[in-house]
Amino acid sequence: MENEKSDLTLLNRNQLNVTGVKKIKSSEPEQIVLILHDAALVICGVNLFVVAASIQTGEVSIGGLVKSLRYTGVSDKRKFSFKNMFR
């Protein structure tokens, strides 16, 4: 399995730079959802917008007032199940 990672850099709550992005799932002024290698990153705020994005390099820059960052979900690669353990 590849060792993929993502980095977040938040400057003065109004510029967020994210690496390791696979896809921009949605972009609204109050919420932007990014798909990373193992989870989704939900960015909530005011007047949010995508400044620049390169899915080839996995880099996304977001402007606007960032109020919260939240990771949701885990990819199937990382999910653990006792059912799979005893097969």
PDB file of N, CA and C in Angstrom:
ATOM      1  N   MET A   1       0.837  -1.184   0.000  1.00  0.00           N
ATOM      2  CA  MET A   1       0.000   0.000   0.000  1.00  0.00           C
ATOM      3  C   MET A   1       0.878   1.242   0.000  1.00  0.00           C
ATOM      4  N   GLU A   2       0.548   2.202  -0.824  1.00  0.00           N
ATOM      5  CA  GLU A   2       1.293   3.447  -0.888  1.00  0.00           C
ATOM      6  C   GLU A   2       1.137   4.222   0.405  1.00  0.00           C
ATOM      7  N   ASN A   3       2.191   4.941   0.785  1.00  0.00           N
ATOM      8  CA  ASN A   3       2.141   5.791   1.962  1.00  0.00           C
ATOM      9  C   ASN A   3       1.692   7.177   1.530  1.00  0.00           C
ATOM     10  N   GLU A   4       0.390   7.363   1.386  1.00  0.00           N
ATOM     11  CA  GLU A   4      -0.147   8.645   0.959  1.00  0.00           C
ATOM     12  C   GLU A   4      -0.422   9.491   2.190  1.00  0.00           C
ATOM     13  N   LYS A   5      -0.224  10.793   2.049  1.00  0.00           N
ATOM     14  CA  LYS A   5      -0.493  11.685   3.166  1.00  0.00           C
ATOM     15  C   LYS A   5      -1.107  12.969   2.643  1.00  0.00           C
ATOM     16  N   SER A   6      -1.647  13.721   3.566  1.00  0.00           N
ATOM     17  CA  SER A   6      -2.175  15.034   3.230  1.00  0.00           C
ATOM     18  C   SER A   6      -1.668  16.024   4.267  1.00  0.00           C
ATOM     19  N   ASP A   7      -1.477  17.254   3.826  1.00  0.00           N
ATOM     20  CA  ASP A   7      -1.035  18.328   4.713  1.00  0.00           C
ATOM     21  C   ASP A   7      -2.038  19.461   4.639  1.00  0.00           C
ATOM     22  N   LEU A   8      -2.246  20.117   5.781  1.00  0.00           N
ATOM     23  CA  LEU A   8      -3.126  21.278   5.861  1.00  0.00           C
ATOM     24  C   LEU A   8      -2.322  22.458   6.381  1.00  0.00           C
ATOM     25  N   THR A   9      -2.467  23.605   5.734  1.00  0.00           N
ATOM     26  CA  THR A   9      -1.848  24.832   6.211  1.00  0.00           C
ATOM     27  C   THR A   9      -2.924  25.908   6.217  1.00  0.00           C
ATOM     28  N   LEU A  10      -3.216  26.444   7.410  1.00  0.00           N
ATOM     29  CA  LEU A  10      -4.229  27.481   7.549  1.00  0.00           C
ATOM     30  C   LEU A  10      -3.535  28.774   7.954  1.00  0.00           C
ATOM     31  N   LEU A  11      -3.707  29.814   7.138  1.00  0.00           N
ATOM     32  CA  LEU A  11      -3.080  31.105   7.389  1.00  0.00           C
ATOM     33  C   LEU A  11      -4.144  32.132   7.762  1.00  0.00           C
ATOM     34  N   ASN A  12      -4.070  32.649   8.988  1.00  0.00           N
ATOM     35  CA  ASN A  12      -4.974  33.706   9.457  1.00  0.00           C
ATOM     36  C   ASN A  12      -6.451  33.385   9.256  1.00  0.00           C
ATOM     37  N   ARG A  13      -6.805  32.132   9.274  1.00  0.00           N
ATOM     38  CA  ARG A  13      -8.189  31.658   9.118  1.00  0.00           C
ATOM     39  C   ARG A  13      -8.831  32.036   7.794  1.00  0.00           C
ATOM     40  N   ASN A  14      -8.057  32.610   6.851  1.00  0.00           N
ATOM     41  CA  ASN A  14      -8.682  32.990   5.578  1.00  0.00           C
ATOM     42  C   ASN A  14      -7.998  32.415   4.348  1.00  0.00           C
ATOM     43  N   GLN A  15      -6.984  31.599   4.536  1.00  0.00           N
ATOM     44  CA  GLN A  15      -6.377  30.897   3.409  1.00  0.00           C
ATOM     45  C   GLN A  15      -5.974  29.505   3.873  1.00  0.00           C
ATOM     46  N   LEU A  16      -6.560  28.496   3.230  1.00  0.00           N
ATOM     47  CA  LEU A  16      -6.279  27.105   3.569  1.00  0.00           C
ATOM     48  C   LEU A  16      -5.659  26.429   2.363  1.00  0.00           C
ATOM     49  N   ASN A  17      -4.508  25.797   2.565  1.00  0.00           N
ATOM     50  CA  ASN A  17      -3.842  25.028   1.516  1.00  0.00           C
ATOM     51  C   ASN A  17      -3.853  23.560   1.941  1.00  0.00           C
ATOM     52  N   VAL A  18      -4.298  22.695   1.043  1.00  0.00           N
ATOM     53  CA  VAL A  18      -4.416  21.267   1.339  1.00  0.00           C
ATOM     54  C   VAL A  18      -3.700  20.487   0.249  1.00  0.00           C
ATOM     55  N   THR A  19      -2.918  19.480   0.650  1.00  0.00           N
ATOM     56  CA  THR A  19      -2.300  18.566  -0.308  1.00  0.00           C
ATOM     57  C   THR A  19      -2.887  17.173  -0.080  1.00  0.00           C
ATOM     58  N   GLY A  20      -2.717  16.301  -1.051  1.00  0.00           N
ATOM     59  CA  GLY A  20      -3.236  14.944  -0.947  1.00  0.00           C
ATOM     60  C   GLY A  20      -4.707  14.829  -1.312  1.00  0.00           C
ATOM     61  N   VAL A  21      -5.205  15.803  -2.073  1.00  0.00           N
ATOM     62  CA  VAL A  21      -6.623  15.818  -2.456  1.00  0.00           C
ATOM     63  C   VAL A  21      -6.834  14.963  -3.703  1.00  0.00           C
ATOM     64  N   LYS A  22      -7.810  14.072  -3.638  1.00  0.00           N
ATOM     65  CA  LYS A  22      -8.167  13.227  -4.781  1.00  0.00           C
ATOM     66  C   LYS A  22      -9.285  13.849  -5.612  1.00  0.00           C
ATOM     67  N   LYS A  23     -10.196  14.579  -4.937  1.00  0.00           N
ATOM     68  CA  LYS A  23     -11.372  15.110  -5.631  1.00  0.00           C
ATOM     69  C   LYS A  23     -12.007  16.218  -4.798  1.00  0.00           C
ATOM     70  N   ILE A  24     -12.580  17.213  -5.475  1.00  0.00           N
ATOM     71  CA  ILE A  24     -13.416  18.207  -4.805  1.00  0.00           C
ATOM     72  C   ILE A  24     -14.848  17.706  -4.951  1.00  0.00           C
ATOM     73  N   LYS A  25     -15.436  17.259  -3.852  1.00  0.00           N
ATOM     74  CA  LYS A  25     -16.778  16.678  -3.907  1.00  0.00           C
ATOM     75  C   LYS A  25     -17.844  17.756  -4.034  1.00  0.00           C
ATOM     76  N   SER A  26     -17.700  18.854  -3.284  1.00  0.00           N
ATOM     77  CA  SER A  26     -18.665  19.949  -3.386  1.00  0.00           C
ATOM     78  C   SER A  26     -18.005  21.253  -2.972  1.00  0.00           C
ATOM     79  N   SER A  27     -18.543  22.341  -3.493  1.00  0.00           N
ATOM     80  CA  SER A  27     -18.019  23.666  -3.188  1.00  0.00           C
ATOM     81  C   SER A  27     -19.183  24.645  -3.090  1.00  0.00           C
ATOM     82  N   GLU A  28     -19.493  25.039  -1.876  1.00  0.00           N
ATOM     83  CA  GLU A  28     -20.543  26.012  -1.579  1.00  0.00           C
ATOM     84  C   GLU A  28     -19.914  27.120  -0.735  1.00  0.00           C
ATOM     85  N   PRO A  29     -20.522  28.303  -0.684  1.00  0.00           N
ATOM     86  CA  PRO A  29     -19.948  29.391   0.119  1.00  0.00           C
ATOM     87  C   PRO A  29     -19.822  29.071   1.612  1.00  0.00           C
ATOM     88  N   GLU A  30     -20.646  28.163   2.131  1.00  0.00           N
ATOM     89  CA  GLU A  30     -20.589  27.816   3.550  1.00  0.00           C
ATOM     90  C   GLU A  30     -19.855  26.509   3.825  1.00  0.00           C
ATOM     91  N   GLN A  31     -19.605  25.702   2.780  1.00  0.00           N
ATOM     92  CA  GLN A  31     -18.976  24.398   3.006  1.00  0.00           C
ATOM     93  C   GLN A  31     -18.314  23.875   1.741  1.00  0.00           C
ATOM     94  N   ILE A  32     -17.095  23.383   1.908  1.00  0.00           N
ATOM     95  CA  ILE A  32     -16.374  22.721   0.821  1.00  0.00           C
ATOM     96  C   ILE A  32     -15.986  21.335   1.325  1.00  0.00           C
ATOM     97  N   VAL A  33     -16.209  20.319   0.494  1.00  0.00           N
ATOM     98  CA  VAL A  33     -15.867  18.945   0.868  1.00  0.00           C
ATOM     99  C   VAL A  33     -14.802  18.433  -0.091  1.00  0.00           C
ATOM    100  N   LEU A  34     -13.670  18.014   0.477  1.00  0.00           N
ATOM    101  CA  LEU A  34     -12.567  17.459  -0.299  1.00  0.00           C
ATOM    102  C   LEU A  34     -12.433  15.976   0.023  1.00  0.00           C
ATOM    103  N   ILE A  35     -12.179  15.165  -0.997  1.00  0.00           N
ATOM    104  CA  ILE A  35     -11.930  13.739  -0.795  1.00  0.00           C
ATOM    105  C   ILE A  35     -10.418  13.531  -0.774  1.00  0.00           C
ATOM    106  N   LEU A  36      -9.936  12.982   0.346  1.00  0.00           N
ATOM    107  CA  LEU A  36      -8.516  12.671   0.498  1.00  0.00           C
ATOM    108  C   LEU A  36      -8.326  11.174   0.284  1.00  0.00           C
ATOM    109  N   HIS A  37      -7.117  10.669   0.478  1.00  0.00           N
ATOM    110  CA  HIS A  37      -6.868   9.247   0.220  1.00  0.00           C
ATOM    111  C   HIS A  37      -7.589   8.324   1.191  1.00  0.00           C
ATOM    112  N   ASP A  38      -7.880   8.772   2.405  1.00  0.00           N
ATOM    113  CA  ASP A  38      -8.498   7.873   3.378  1.00  0.00           C
ATOM    114  C   ASP A  38      -9.729   8.440   4.068  1.00  0.00           C
ATOM    115  N   ALA A  39     -10.138   9.644   3.728  1.00  0.00           N
ATOM    116  CA  ALA A  39     -11.277  10.277   4.393  1.00  0.00           C
ATOM    117  C   ALA A  39     -11.741  11.475   3.581  1.00  0.00           C
ATOM    118  N   ALA A  40     -12.832  12.058   4.039  1.00  0.00           N
ATOM    119  CA  ALA A  40     -13.295  13.319   3.462  1.00  0.00           C
ATOM    120  C   ALA A  40     -12.956  14.428   4.453  1.00  0.00           C
ATOM    121  N   LEU A  41     -12.601  15.587   3.934  1.00  0.00           N
ATOM    122  CA  LEU A  41     -12.329  16.757   4.763  1.00  0.00           C
ATOM    123  C   LEU A  41     -13.434  17.765   4.493  1.00  0.00           C
ATOM    124  N   VAL A  42     -14.183  18.105   5.542  1.00  0.00           N
ATOM    125  CA  VAL A  42     -15.278  19.067   5.430  1.00  0.00           C
ATOM    126  C   VAL A  42     -14.793  20.387   6.010  1.00  0.00           C
ATOM    127  N   ILE A  43     -14.790  21.420   5.175  1.00  0.00           N
ATOM    128  CA  ILE A  43     -14.364  22.756   5.583  1.00  0.00           C
ATOM    129  C   ILE A  43     -15.611  23.618   5.667  1.00  0.00           C
ATOM    130  N   CYS A  44     -15.889  24.175   6.841  1.00  0.00           N
ATOM    131  CA  CYS A  44     -17.051  25.044   7.025  1.00  0.00           C
ATOM    132  C   CYS A  44     -16.573  26.460   7.281  1.00  0.00           C
ATOM    133  N   GLY A  45     -17.343  27.434   6.787  1.00  0.00           N
ATOM    134  CA  GLY A  45     -16.963  28.814   6.987  1.00  0.00           C
ATOM    135  C   GLY A  45     -17.915  29.780   6.324  1.00  0.00           C
ATOM    136  N   VAL A  46     -17.396  30.967   6.009  1.00  0.00           N
ATOM    137  CA  VAL A  46     -18.178  32.040   5.412  1.00  0.00           C
ATOM    138  C   VAL A  46     -17.483  32.495   4.138  1.00  0.00           C
ATOM    139  N   ASN A  47     -18.247  32.625   3.062  1.00  0.00           N
ATOM    140  CA  ASN A  47     -17.712  33.072   1.767  1.00  0.00           C
ATOM    141  C   ASN A  47     -16.524  32.231   1.295  1.00  0.00           C
ATOM    142  N   LEU A  48     -16.630  30.921   1.447  1.00  0.00           N
ATOM    143  CA  LEU A  48     -15.559  30.025   1.014  1.00  0.00           C
ATOM    144  C   LEU A  48     -15.562  29.897  -0.504  1.00  0.00           C
ATOM    145  N   PHE A  49     -14.373  29.794  -1.065  1.00  0.00           N
ATOM    146  CA  PHE A  49     -14.239  29.596  -2.510  1.00  0.00           C
ATOM    147  C   PHE A  49     -12.910  28.927  -2.800  1.00  0.00           C
ATOM    148  N   VAL A  50     -12.862  28.193  -3.909  1.00  0.00           N
ATOM    149  CA  VAL A  50     -11.632  27.529  -4.336  1.00  0.00           C
ATOM    150  C   VAL A  50     -10.805  28.541  -5.115  1.00  0.00           C
ATOM    151  N   VAL A  51      -9.626  28.857  -4.604  1.00  0.00           N
ATOM    152  CA  VAL A  51      -8.715  29.806  -5.254  1.00  0.00           C
ATOM    153  C   VAL A  51      -7.997  29.117  -6.401  1.00  0.00           C
ATOM    154  N   ALA A  52      -7.463  27.933  -6.126  1.00  0.00           N
ATOM    155  CA  ALA A  52      -6.726  27.168  -7.134  1.00  0.00           C
ATOM    156  C   ALA A  52      -6.837  25.691  -6.788  1.00  0.00           C
ATOM    157  N   ALA A  53      -6.844  24.863  -7.829  1.00  0.00           N
ATOM    158  CA  ALA A  53      -6.920  23.422  -7.610  1.00  0.00           C
ATOM    159  C   ALA A  53      -6.193  22.697  -8.722  1.00  0.00           C
ATOM    160  N   SER A  54      -5.411  21.695  -8.325  1.00  0.00           N
ATOM    161  CA  SER A  54      -4.761  20.813  -9.282  1.00  0.00           C
ATOM    162  C   SER A  54      -4.911  19.391  -8.757  1.00  0.00           C
ATOM    163  N   ILE A  55      -5.841  18.665  -9.321  1.00  0.00           N
ATOM    164  CA  ILE A  55      -6.047  17.292  -8.887  1.00  0.00           C
ATOM    165  C   ILE A  55      -4.857  16.424  -9.310  1.00  0.00           C
ATOM    166  N   GLN A  56      -4.156  16.805 -10.382  1.00  0.00           N
ATOM    167  CA  GLN A  56      -2.968  16.058 -10.812  1.00  0.00           C
ATOM    168  C   GLN A  56      -1.900  16.058  -9.718  1.00  0.00           C
ATOM    169  N   THR A  57      -1.708  17.210  -9.062  1.00  0.00           N
ATOM    170  CA  THR A  57      -0.722  17.287  -7.983  1.00  0.00           C
ATOM    171  C   THR A  57      -1.356  17.091  -6.614  1.00  0.00           C
ATOM    172  N   GLY A  58      -2.692  17.117  -6.550  1.00  0.00           N
ATOM    173  CA  GLY A  58      -3.387  16.934  -5.281  1.00  0.00           C
ATOM    174  C   GLY A  58      -3.414  18.165  -4.404  1.00  0.00           C
ATOM    175  N   GLU A  59      -3.193  19.338  -4.983  1.00  0.00           N
ATOM    176  CA  GLU A  59      -3.140  20.573  -4.203  1.00  0.00           C
ATOM    177  C   GLU A  59      -4.381  21.420  -4.440  1.00  0.00           C
ATOM    178  N   VAL A  60      -4.955  21.934  -3.338  1.00  0.00           N
ATOM    179  CA  VAL A  60      -6.119  22.812  -3.407  1.00  0.00           C
ATOM    180  C   VAL A  60      -5.897  23.971  -2.443  1.00  0.00           C
ATOM    181  N   SER A  61      -6.196  25.195  -2.909  1.00  0.00           N
ATOM    182  CA  SER A  61      -6.148  26.390  -2.066  1.00  0.00           C
ATOM    183  C   SER A  61      -7.559  26.939  -1.945  1.00  0.00           C
ATOM    184  N   ILE A  62      -7.929  27.295  -0.720  1.00  0.00           N
ATOM    185  CA  ILE A  62      -9.277  27.780  -0.434  1.00  0.00           C
ATOM    186  C   ILE A  62      -9.182  29.135   0.253  1.00  0.00           C
ATOM    187  N   GLY A  63     -10.044  30.069  -0.181  1.00  0.00           N
ATOM    188  CA  GLY A  63     -10.129  31.380   0.441  1.00  0.00           C
ATOM    189  C   GLY A  63     -11.449  31.523   1.171  1.00  0.00           C
ATOM    190  N   GLY A  64     -11.564  32.563   1.990  1.00  0.00           N
ATOM    191  CA  GLY A  64     -12.764  32.807   2.784  1.00  0.00           C
ATOM    192  C   GLY A  64     -12.459  32.584   4.255  1.00  0.00           C
ATOM    193  N   LEU A  65     -13.436  32.863   5.107  1.00  0.00           N
ATOM    194  CA  LEU A  65     -13.255  32.700   6.548  1.00  0.00           C
ATOM    195  C   LEU A  65     -13.514  31.250   6.943  1.00  0.00           C
ATOM    196  N   VAL A  66     -12.472  30.544   7.373  1.00  0.00           N
ATOM    197  CA  VAL A  66     -12.587  29.138   7.782  1.00  0.00           C
ATOM    198  C   VAL A  66     -12.988  29.091   9.251  1.00  0.00           C
ATOM    199  N   LYS A  67     -14.111  28.428   9.531  1.00  0.00           N
ATOM    200  CA  LYS A  67     -14.593  28.306  10.910  1.00  0.00           C
ATOM    201  C   LYS A  67     -14.309  26.939  11.508  1.00  0.00           C
ATOM    202  N   SER A  68     -14.327  25.884  10.671  1.00  0.00           N
ATOM    203  CA  SER A  68     -14.049  24.551  11.209  1.00  0.00           C
ATOM    204  C   SER A  68     -13.547  23.621  10.116  1.00  0.00           C
ATOM    205  N   LEU A  69     -12.769  22.639  10.554  1.00  0.00           N
ATOM    206  CA  LEU A  69     -12.254  21.571   9.695  1.00  0.00           C
ATOM    207  C   LEU A  69     -12.634  20.255  10.361  1.00  0.00           C
ATOM    208  N   ARG A  70     -13.176  19.321   9.581  1.00  0.00           N
ATOM    209  CA  ARG A  70     -13.607  18.051  10.163  1.00  0.00           C
ATOM    210  C   ARG A  70     -13.338  16.917   9.179  1.00  0.00           C
ATOM    211  N   TYR A  71     -12.741  15.859   9.682  1.00  0.00           N
ATOM    212  CA  TYR A  71     -12.551  14.651   8.879  1.00  0.00           C
ATOM    213  C   TYR A  71     -13.748  13.738   9.093  1.00  0.00           C
ATOM    214  N   THR A  72     -14.244  13.137   8.001  1.00  0.00           N
ATOM    215  CA  THR A  72     -15.335  12.177   8.116  1.00  0.00           C
ATOM    216  C   THR A  72     -15.011  10.958   7.272  1.00  0.00           C
ATOM    217  N   GLY A  73     -15.494   9.808   7.726  1.00  0.00           N
ATOM    218  CA  GLY A  73     -15.337   8.579   6.956  1.00  0.00           C
ATOM    219  C   GLY A  73     -13.920   8.072   6.921  1.00  0.00           C
ATOM    220  N   VAL A  74     -13.811   6.803   6.620  1.00  0.00           N
ATOM    221  CA  VAL A  74     -12.521   6.139   6.467  1.00  0.00           C
ATOM    222  C   VAL A  74     -12.637   5.244   5.252  1.00  0.00           C
ATOM    223  N   SER A  75     -11.586   5.173   4.462  1.00  0.00           N
ATOM    224  CA  SER A  75     -11.641   4.329   3.266  1.00  0.00           C
ATOM    225  C   SER A  75     -11.730   2.856   3.649  1.00  0.00           C
ATOM    226  N   ASP A  76     -12.145   2.032   2.711  1.00  0.00           N
ATOM    227  CA  ASP A  76     -12.262   0.592   2.951  1.00  0.00           C
ATOM    228  C   ASP A  76     -10.928  -0.028   3.311  1.00  0.00           C
ATOM    229  N   LYS A  77      -9.824   0.538   2.844  1.00  0.00           N
ATOM    230  CA  LYS A  77      -8.502  -0.009   3.131  1.00  0.00           C
ATOM    231  C   LYS A  77      -8.193   0.045   4.622  1.00  0.00           C
ATOM    232  N   ARG A  78      -8.734   1.030   5.321  1.00  0.00           N
ATOM    233  CA  ARG A  78      -8.398   1.218   6.720  1.00  0.00           C
ATOM    234  C   ARG A  78      -9.449   0.674   7.679  1.00  0.00           C
ATOM    235  N   LYS A  79     -10.585   0.276   7.174  1.00  0.00           N
ATOM    236  CA  LYS A  79     -11.631  -0.229   8.056  1.00  0.00           C
ATOM    237  C   LYS A  79     -11.219  -1.588   8.597  1.00  0.00           C
ATOM    238  N   PHE A  80     -11.479  -1.795   9.867  1.00  0.00           N
ATOM    239  CA  PHE A  80     -11.159  -3.063  10.509  1.00  0.00           C
ATOM    240  C   PHE A  80     -12.458  -3.762  10.865  1.00  0.00           C
ATOM    241  N   SER A  81     -12.496  -5.029  10.649  1.00  0.00           N
ATOM    242  CA  SER A  81     -13.692  -5.794  10.966  1.00  0.00           C
ATOM    243  C   SER A  81     -13.282  -7.143  11.538  1.00  0.00           C
ATOM    244  N   PHE A  82     -13.914  -7.528  12.653  1.00  0.00           N
ATOM    245  CA  PHE A  82     -13.658  -8.852  13.208  1.00  0.00           C
ATOM    246  C   PHE A  82     -14.106  -9.932  12.237  1.00  0.00           C
ATOM    247  N   LYS A  83     -15.126  -9.629  11.456  1.00  0.00           N
ATOM    248  CA  LYS A  83     -15.624 -10.581  10.463  1.00  0.00           C
ATOM    249  C   LYS A  83     -14.511 -10.964   9.485  1.00  0.00           C
ATOM    250  N   ASN A  84     -13.742  -9.985   9.029  1.00  0.00           N
ATOM    251  CA  ASN A  84     -12.638 -10.254   8.108  1.00  0.00           C
ATOM    252  C   ASN A  84     -11.479 -10.965   8.804  1.00  0.00           C
ATOM    253  N   MET A  85     -11.315 -10.727  10.084  1.00  0.00           N
ATOM    254  CA  MET A  85     -10.207 -11.309  10.818  1.00  0.00           C
ATOM    255  C   MET A  85     -10.350 -12.825  10.945  1.00  0.00           C
ATOM    256  N   PHE A  86     -11.569 -13.339  11.049  1.00  0.00           N
ATOM    257  CA  PHE A  86     -11.795 -14.757  11.288  1.00  0.00           C
ATOM    258  C   PHE A  86     -12.163 -15.537  10.041  1.00  0.00           C
ATOM    259  N   ARG A  87     -11.887 -15.026   8.886  1.00  0.00           N
ATOM    260  CA  ARG A  87     -12.175 -15.758   7.642  1.00  0.00           C
ATOM    261  C   ARG A  87     -11.158 -16.823   7.410  1.00  0.00           C
TER     262      ARG A  87
END
